C-alpha cells in the first residue's frame, strides 16, 4: 500500500474480487467471516465519499479503528446455556450448504444475507417464487452451521419451514415476506456484532426459529380488535397477547406434524430450554410490552455492561428478546426505498382494520382511520419515539448493526419531515 486515498473507481472491482474469493476459494470459517465483513464495509464505503484516513474526523477514525480491530478481539469462550456447547466461530460459508437456490440471481441475493443495506427481501420473494421465508431461514441455519452442530436433518427443517410459510396469511404486512425480513434482520445482528459469538448454538437456534414463526397465522388485525370483537382467539388466550400466543401455539402444533420434529434428539432439559426461550421471545414482540422491555434492557446494559458472558440466564434471555423485538420493528430503519414499501404495506393493513371497525359500528383505532391519519406524521412519530430510541439502546450491545440502522433512520426522518411540510 502506498498510503494513497481509497477512490471509488477501485471499490467495485475490489468487491467483485472479494466475492469471487469467497465463492471459489477453500477458505477457513474465520477467513470466510473476515472476507464477508470486508465486503460489507467496502460496500458501505462505495456509497460514501472517497476515503482517506488522514481526512477523517475523530469520530470516524474511532469507528474505523474499532472495525479494523474487531477481529483481534474475537476469541473462543466457554458456554453452557441451553446445554449445547461448541467452539467459535459458528459461522460457515453459504457456498457450502445445500440450499435449494434455483437461480444465479437468487444465489447472489442470498450471499448478501448479512448485509443490512444490500439485502432485498422483496427481490428474494420474487426470485424464490414466493418462498422468501424458506430461503432466509434455511440460509441462516446453514450460515451458523446449526444443521450440523445441532444434528438437524435438512429435509425436516425444510418441510417444517415450508409448512410454516404456507400457514402465513396473505396480509398486506403481516405475511411471509415480513417474517423473512425479520429473520434476515436478526441474521445481520448475529453475523456482524460480537455479542452473537457468545451465544450458544441452542440460543441461536431459538432466536432464528422464533423470528421465523413469530407472526404465523396472523389475521391482519390487532390484539385489541380481537378482544373488542370477542373473537374466539381472544377468548382462548384470555385477552393476553392474543396474536402472539396464537402464533406460538400454531407453530408448535406444526412442529408436531409427521416429519417435522427438528428437535427429537434434544434431551428433555434442552427442549424445555429451547421452547421456553422461543415462547418468551415471541411474547416480547407484543408492542404492548415495548416500554417495559426497553427500560429493562437499558437498565441491564447500564448495570452489567455489554459483555453478555457476564449476564445471568434471565438477563441473557432479555437480550435475545430485545434483539428480536428490534428486528420486528426494523423495517423503517432499512434503506429508504425498502422502508417506503413497508410503510405502504403496514398502512394498508391498518386502514383495512379501520374499515372493518367502521363497518361494525366500532370506534376506529387511532392509526387505522384512513379519513384522519396523516401518514407522514404517524411515520415520523413512530421513528422518533419508538424505532430510534430502541436502536439507540441496542447500540450498546450491537453497535455495528445498530449503527447501520440509525444512519437509515436519520435519512427516513428527513424524508418524512419533508413530507410533513407538504401537508
Coordinates of C-alpha atoms in Angstrom, one line a residue:
X1 CA 0.0 0.0 0.0
X2 CA 1.4 3.4 -0.9
X3 CA -0.9 5.3 1.6
X4 CA -2.9 7.0 -1.2
X5 CA -6.7 7.6 -0.7
X6 CA -9.2 4.8 -1.4
X7 CA -11.0 6.0 -4.5
X8 CA -14.5 4.9 -5.7
X9 CA -13.2 3.6 -9.1
X10 CA -11.4 0.7 -7.4
X11 CA -14.2 -0.2 -5.0
X12 CA -16.4 -2.1 -7.3
X13 CA -13.6 -4.3 -8.8
X14 CA -12.3 -4.9 -5.2
X15 CA -15.7 -6.0 -4.1
X16 CA -16.1 -8.3 -7.1
X17 CA -12.7 -9.9 -6.4
X18 CA -13.5 -10.5 -2.8
X19 CA -16.9 -12.0 -3.7
X20 CA -15.1 -14.4 -6.2
X21 CA -12.6 -15.3 -3.4
X22 CA -15.5 -16.0 -1.1
X23 CA -17.3 -18.1 -3.7
X24 CA -14.5 -20.0 -5.2
X25 CA -11.7 -20.4 -2.7
X26 CA -11.4 -23.0 0.0
X27 CA -11.3 -20.6 2.9
X28 CA -11.5 -21.4 6.5
X29 CA -14.5 -20.4 8.5
X30 CA -12.7 -17.5 10.1
X31 CA -11.4 -16.3 6.7
X32 CA -14.9 -16.5 5.3
X33 CA -16.2 -14.4 8.2
X34 CA -13.4 -11.8 7.6
X35 CA -14.0 -11.6 3.9
X36 CA -17.7 -11.2 4.4
X37 CA -17.3 -8.3 6.8
X38 CA -14.7 -6.7 4.5
X39 CA -17.2 -6.9 1.6
X40 CA -19.9 -5.3 3.7
X41 CA -17.5 -2.5 4.7
X42 CA -16.4 -1.8 1.2
X43 CA -20.0 -1.6 0.0
X44 CA -20.7 1.0 2.7
X45 CA -17.6 2.9 1.5
X46 CA -18.9 2.7 -2.1
X47 CA -21.9 4.7 -1.0
X48 CA -19.8 7.4 0.7
X49 CA -17.2 9.9 -0.4
X50 CA -13.6 9.0 -1.1
X51 CA -11.9 7.6 2.0
X52 CA -8.6 8.8 3.3
X53 CA -7.8 8.1 6.9
X54 CA -5.9 11.4 7.2
X55 CA -9.0 13.3 6.3
X56 CA -11.4 11.6 8.6
X57 CA -12.7 13.4 11.7
X58 CA -12.0 11.9 15.2
X59 CA -15.3 10.1 15.5
X60 CA -15.0 8.5 12.0
X61 CA -11.4 7.4 12.8
X62 CA -12.6 5.9 16.1
X63 CA -15.3 3.9 14.3
X64 CA -12.9 2.8 11.6
X65 CA -10.2 1.7 14.1
X66 CA -12.8 -0.3 16.1
X67 CA -13.9 -2.0 13.0
X68 CA -10.4 -3.0 12.0
X69 CA -9.6 -4.3 15.4
X70 CA -12.9 -6.2 15.9
X71 CA -11.4 -9.5 14.6
X72 CA -8.4 -9.4 17.1
X73 CA -11.0 -9.1 19.9
X74 CA -12.8 -12.3 18.9
X75 CA -11.7 -15.3 20.9
X76 CA -13.0 -18.7 22.0
X77 CA -15.2 -18.7 25.1
X78 CA -17.0 -21.2 27.3
X79 CA -20.7 -21.6 27.0
X80 CA -23.2 -23.8 28.8
X81 CA -26.6 -22.1 28.4
X82 CA -29.1 -24.5 27.0
X83 CA -26.8 -27.4 27.4
X84 CA -25.3 -27.2 23.9
X85 CA -21.6 -26.2 23.7
X86 CA -19.4 -25.6 20.8
X87 CA -16.2 -23.7 19.8
X88 CA -16.3 -20.5 17.9
X89 CA -16.6 -19.3 15.2
X90 CA -20.0 -20.8 14.4
X91 CA -20.5 -19.2 11.1
X92 CA -19.9 -21.1 7.9
X93 CA -19.8 -20.3 4.2
X94 CA -23.2 -20.2 2.4
X95 CA -21.4 -21.7 -0.6
X96 CA -21.0 -25.0 1.3
X97 CA -24.7 -25.5 2.2
X98 CA -27.1 -27.5 0.1
X99 CA -29.8 -24.8 -0.2
X100 CA -32.4 -25.1 -2.9
X101 CA -31.2 -21.9 -4.6
X102 CA -32.7 -22.2 -8.1
X103 CA -31.1 -19.2 -10.0
X104 CA -27.8 -17.3 -10.0
X105 CA -29.8 -14.1 -9.2
X106 CA -31.2 -15.7 -6.1
X107 CA -27.8 -17.0 -5.1
X108 CA -26.4 -13.5 -5.4
X109 CA -29.2 -12.2 -3.1
X110 CA -28.6 -15.0 -0.5
X111 CA -24.9 -14.1 -0.4
X112 CA -26.0 -10.6 0.9
X113 CA -27.9 -12.1 3.8
X114 CA -25.6 -10.5 6.4
X115 CA -25.8 -7.1 4.8
X116 CA -28.2 -4.6 6.3
X117 CA -28.3 -2.3 3.3
X118 CA -27.9 -4.5 0.3
X119 CA -30.3 -7.4 1.0
X120 CA -33.7 -7.0 -0.7
X121 CA -36.3 -9.3 0.8
X122 CA -38.9 -8.4 -1.9
X123 CA -36.5 -9.4 -4.6
X124 CA -35.8 -12.7 -2.8
X125 CA -39.6 -13.2 -2.6
X126 CA -39.8 -12.8 -6.4
X127 CA -36.8 -14.9 -7.2
X128 CA -37.7 -17.7 -4.8
X129 CA -41.2 -17.9 -6.3
X130 CA -43.0 -16.8 -3.2
X131 CA -40.8 -18.6 -0.7
X132 CA -38.6 -15.9 1.0
X133 CA -39.1 -17.3 4.5
X134 CA -37.8 -20.7 3.5
X135 CA -34.9 -19.2 1.6
X136 CA -33.8 -16.9 4.5
X137 CA -34.4 -19.4 7.4
X138 CA -32.5 -22.3 5.7
X139 CA -29.7 -19.9 4.8
X140 CA -29.3 -18.7 8.4
X141 CA -29.3 -22.2 9.9
X142 CA -26.6 -23.1 7.4
X143 CA -24.8 -19.8 7.9
X144 CA -24.3 -20.6 11.5
X145 CA -23.6 -24.2 11.0
X146 CA -26.6 -25.2 13.1
X147 CA -27.7 -28.1 10.9
X148 CA -24.5 -30.0 11.7
X149 CA -23.9 -28.7 15.2
X150 CA -27.5 -29.5 16.4
X151 CA -27.9 -32.6 14.1
X152 CA -30.9 -31.2 12.4
X153 CA -31.9 -33.2 9.3
X154 CA -32.1 -30.8 6.4
X155 CA -35.3 -32.3 4.9
X156 CA -37.1 -31.9 8.2
X157 CA -36.1 -28.3 8.6
X158 CA -37.2 -27.6 5.0
X159 CA -40.5 -29.4 5.5
X160 CA -41.2 -27.6 8.7
X161 CA -40.4 -24.1 7.3
X162 CA -42.5 -24.8 4.2
X163 CA -45.4 -25.7 6.4
X164 CA -44.9 -22.6 8.5
X165 CA -44.7 -20.4 5.3
X166 CA -47.9 -21.8 4.0
X167 CA -49.6 -21.0 7.3
X168 CA -48.8 -17.3 6.9
X169 CA -51.8 -15.4 5.6
X170 CA -51.6 -13.1 2.6
X171 CA -52.0 -9.9 4.6
X172 CA -50.5 -6.7 3.2
X173 CA -48.0 -6.5 6.0
X174 CA -48.1 -9.5 8.4
X175 CA -47.1 -12.1 5.9
X176 CA -44.3 -14.4 5.0
X177 CA -42.3 -11.6 3.5
X178 CA -42.4 -9.7 6.8
X179 CA -41.3 -12.9 8.6
X180 CA -38.4 -13.3 6.1
X181 CA -37.4 -9.7 6.6
X182 CA -37.4 -10.0 10.4
X183 CA -35.4 -13.3 10.2
X184 CA -32.8 -11.8 7.9
X185 CA -32.6 -8.6 10.1
X186 CA -31.8 -10.8 13.1
X187 CA -29.2 -12.5 10.9
X188 CA -27.5 -9.2 10.5
X189 CA -27.1 -8.8 14.3
X190 CA -25.9 -12.4 14.6
X191 CA -23.3 -12.0 11.8
X192 CA -22.0 -8.5 12.4
X193 CA -21.8 -7.9 16.1
X194 CA -19.5 -9.5 18.7
X195 CA -22.2 -10.4 21.3
X196 CA -23.7 -13.1 19.0
X197 CA -20.4 -15.0 19.1
X198 CA -21.0 -15.5 22.8
X199 CA -24.4 -17.2 22.4
X200 CA -24.8 -21.0 22.5
X201 CA -26.0 -23.0 19.5
X202 CA -29.4 -23.5 21.1
X203 CA -29.8 -19.8 21.9
X204 CA -29.0 -19.0 18.2
X205 CA -31.4 -21.7 17.0
X206 CA -34.2 -20.4 19.3
X207 CA -33.8 -16.9 18.0
X208 CA -33.9 -17.9 14.4
X209 CA -36.8 -20.3 15.0
X210 CA -38.7 -17.5 16.9
X211 CA -38.3 -15.0 14.1
X212 CA -39.4 -17.5 11.5
X213 CA -42.6 -18.3 13.3
X214 CA -43.3 -15.1 15.2
X215 CA -46.3 -14.0 13.1
X216 CA -47.6 -17.3 11.6
X217 CA -51.3 -17.3 11.1
X218 CA -51.6 -13.5 11.8
X219 CA -55.2 -12.4 10.9
X220 CA -54.2 -9.0 9.8
X221 CA -55.8 -7.2 12.8
X222 CA -54.5 -6.2 16.2
X223 CA -54.9 -7.8 19.6
X224 CA -57.3 -5.0 20.6
X225 CA -59.5 -5.7 17.6
X226 CA -59.7 -9.4 18.5
X227 CA -60.5 -8.5 22.1
X228 CA -63.1 -5.9 21.3
X229 CA -64.9 -8.2 18.8
X230 CA -64.9 -11.0 21.3
X231 CA -63.0 -13.2 18.8
X232 CA -62.6 -16.9 19.7
X233 CA -58.8 -16.5 19.8
X234 CA -59.1 -13.7 22.4
X235 CA -61.4 -15.9 24.5
X236 CA -58.9 -18.8 24.2
X237 CA -56.0 -16.7 25.4
X238 CA -57.9 -14.5 28.0
X239 CA -57.2 -11.3 26.1
X240 CA -53.5 -11.5 26.8
X241 CA -51.1 -11.2 23.9
X242 CA -53.7 -12.8 21.8
X243 CA -51.9 -13.0 18.4
X244 CA -48.6 -13.8 19.9
X245 CA -49.9 -16.7 21.9
X246 CA -51.7 -18.0 18.8
X247 CA -48.5 -17.7 16.7
X248 CA -46.7 -19.9 19.2
X249 CA -49.4 -22.5 19.5
X250 CA -49.7 -22.7 15.7
X251 CA -46.0 -23.2 15.3
X252 CA -45.6 -25.8 17.9
X253 CA -48.6 -27.7 16.5
X254 CA -46.9 -27.7 13.1
X255 CA -43.7 -28.9 14.7
X256 CA -45.7 -32.0 15.9
X257 CA -46.7 -33.0 12.4
X258 CA -45.1 -36.2 11.0
X259 CA -41.7 -35.5 9.6
X260 CA -41.4 -32.0 11.2
X261 CA -39.8 -32.7 14.6
X262 CA -36.4 -31.0 14.3
X263 CA -35.6 -31.4 18.0
X264 CA -36.3 -35.0 18.8
X265 CA -32.6 -35.6 19.5
X266 CA -32.5 -32.9 22.3
X267 CA -32.7 -34.0 25.9
X268 CA -35.9 -33.1 27.8
X269 CA -34.0 -30.3 29.6
X270 CA -32.6 -28.9 26.3
X271 CA -36.0 -28.9 24.7
X272 CA -37.6 -27.2 27.7
X273 CA -34.9 -24.5 27.5
X274 CA -35.5 -24.1 23.7
X275 CA -39.3 -24.0 24.0
X276 CA -39.3 -21.6 26.9
X277 CA -36.8 -19.3 25.1
X278 CA -38.9 -19.2 21.9
X279 CA -42.1 -18.5 23.9
X280 CA -40.5 -15.6 25.8
X281 CA -39.1 -14.2 22.6
X282 CA -42.3 -14.3 20.6
X283 CA -44.4 -12.9 23.5
X284 CA -42.0 -10.0 23.7
X285 CA -42.9 -9.0 20.1
X286 CA -46.2 -7.7 21.5
X287 CA -45.9 -3.9 21.3
X288 CA -47.9 -3.6 24.5
X289 CA -44.7 -4.6 26.3
X290 CA -42.4 -2.3 24.3
X291 CA -41.7 0.3 27.0
X292 CA -41.2 -2.3 29.8
X293 CA -38.8 -4.3 27.6
X294 CA -36.8 -1.2 26.5
X295 CA -36.5 0.0 30.1
X296 CA -35.4 -3.4 31.5
X297 CA -32.8 -3.9 28.7
X298 CA -31.4 -0.4 29.1
X299 CA -31.1 -0.8 32.9
X300 CA -29.4 -4.2 32.4
X301 CA -26.9 -2.8 29.9
X302 CA -26.1 0.0 32.3
X303 CA -25.7 -2.3 35.3
X304 CA -23.8 -5.2 33.7
X305 CA -22.1 -3.7 30.6
X306 CA -22.1 -5.0 27.0
X307 CA -20.4 -8.4 27.6
X308 CA -23.3 -10.8 27.9
X309 CA -20.9 -13.5 29.2
X310 CA -21.2 -11.7 32.5
X311 CA -25.0 -11.7 32.3
X312 CA -27.1 -14.3 34.2
X313 CA -29.6 -16.6 32.4
X314 CA -32.6 -14.2 32.8
X315 CA -30.5 -11.2 31.6
X316 CA -29.3 -13.1 28.6
X317 CA -32.9 -14.1 27.7
X318 CA -33.7 -10.4 27.9
X319 CA -31.0 -9.6 25.3
X320 CA -32.4 -12.3 23.0
X321 CA -35.9 -10.8 23.3
X322 CA -34.6 -7.3 22.7
X323 CA -32.8 -8.3 19.5
X324 CA -35.8 -10.0 18.0
X325 CA -38.1 -7.1 19.1
X326 CA -35.7 -4.7 17.3
X327 CA -35.7 -6.9 14.2
X328 CA -39.5 -6.9 14.3
X329 CA -39.8 -3.1 14.2
X330 CA -36.7 -2.5 12.0
X331 CA -38.3 -2.1 8.5
X332 CA -38.4 1.8 8.9
X333 CA -34.6 1.6 9.5
X334 CA -33.9 -0.2 6.2
X335 CA -32.7 1.8 3.1
X336 CA -35.4 4.3 2.2
X337 CA -36.8 2.5 -0.9
X338 CA -37.4 -0.6 1.1
X339 CA -38.7 1.3 4.1
X340 CA -41.3 3.1 2.0
X341 CA -42.6 -0.2 0.6
X342 CA -43.1 -1.4 4.2
X343 CA -44.8 1.8 5.1
X344 CA -47.3 1.3 2.3
X345 CA -48.0 -2.2 3.4
X346 CA -48.5 -1.5 7.1
X347 CA -50.7 1.5 6.4
X348 CA -52.8 -0.6 4.0
X349 CA -53.3 -3.2 6.7
X350 CA -54.1 -0.7 9.4
X351 CA -56.6 1.0 7.2
X352 CA -58.3 -2.3 6.3
X353 CA -58.8 -2.8 10.0
X354 CA -60.2 0.6 10.4
X355 CA -62.7 0.0 7.6
X356 CA -63.7 -3.2 9.4
X357 CA -64.2 -1.4 12.6
X358 CA -66.3 1.3 11.0
X359 CA -68.4 -1.3 9.2
X360 CA -69.1 -2.9 12.6
X361 CA -70.0 0.4 14.2
X362 CA -67.0 0.3 16.5
X363 CA -64.7 3.2 17.3
X364 CA -62.0 3.3 14.7
X365 CA -58.5 2.7 16.2
X366 CA -56.2 5.7 16.2
X367 CA -53.8 4.6 13.5
X368 CA -56.4 2.9 11.4
X369 CA -58.7 5.7 10.3
X370 CA -58.0 6.4 6.7
X371 CA -60.1 9.6 6.9
X372 CA -57.9 11.1 9.7
X373 CA -54.5 9.6 9.7
X374 CA -51.7 11.7 8.1
X375 CA -49.1 9.1 7.2
X376 CA -46.0 11.4 7.2
X377 CA -46.9 12.5 10.8
X378 CA -47.6 9.0 12.0
X379 CA -44.4 7.6 10.5
X380 CA -42.3 10.5 11.9
X381 CA -43.7 9.8 15.3
X382 CA -43.0 6.1 15.1
X383 CA -39.5 6.7 14.0
X384 CA -38.8 9.4 16.6
X385 CA -40.4 7.9 19.7
X386 CA -40.2 4.1 19.1
X387 CA -37.7 3.0 16.5
X388 CA -34.9 5.4 17.1
X389 CA -34.8 5.1 20.9
X390 CA -34.9 1.3 20.6
X391 CA -31.9 1.1 18.3
X392 CA -30.0 3.6 20.4
X393 CA -30.5 1.3 23.3
X394 CA -29.4 -1.8 21.2
X395 CA -26.3 0.1 20.1
X396 CA -24.8 -0.7 23.5
X397 CA -25.0 -4.4 22.6
X398 CA -24.8 -4.5 18.8
X399 CA -23.0 -1.2 17.7
X400 CA -22.2 -2.2 14.2
X401 CA -25.7 -3.2 13.0
X402 CA -27.4 -0.6 15.1
X403 CA -25.2 2.0 13.5
X404 CA -26.4 1.0 10.1
X405 CA -30.0 1.2 11.3
X406 CA -29.5 4.6 13.0
X407 CA -28.0 6.1 9.8
X408 CA -31.0 5.0 7.8
X409 CA -33.4 6.3 10.5
X410 CA -31.9 9.8 10.1
X411 CA -32.5 9.6 6.4
X412 CA -36.1 8.4 6.9
X413 CA -36.7 11.2 9.5
X414 CA -35.6 13.8 7.0
X415 CA -37.8 12.3 4.3
X416 CA -40.9 12.3 6.5
X417 CA -40.1 15.8 7.8
X418 CA -40.1 17.0 4.2
X419 CA -43.4 15.2 3.6
X420 CA -45.0 16.8 6.7
X421 CA -44.1 20.2 5.3
X422 CA -46.0 19.4 2.1
X423 CA -49.3 18.6 4.0

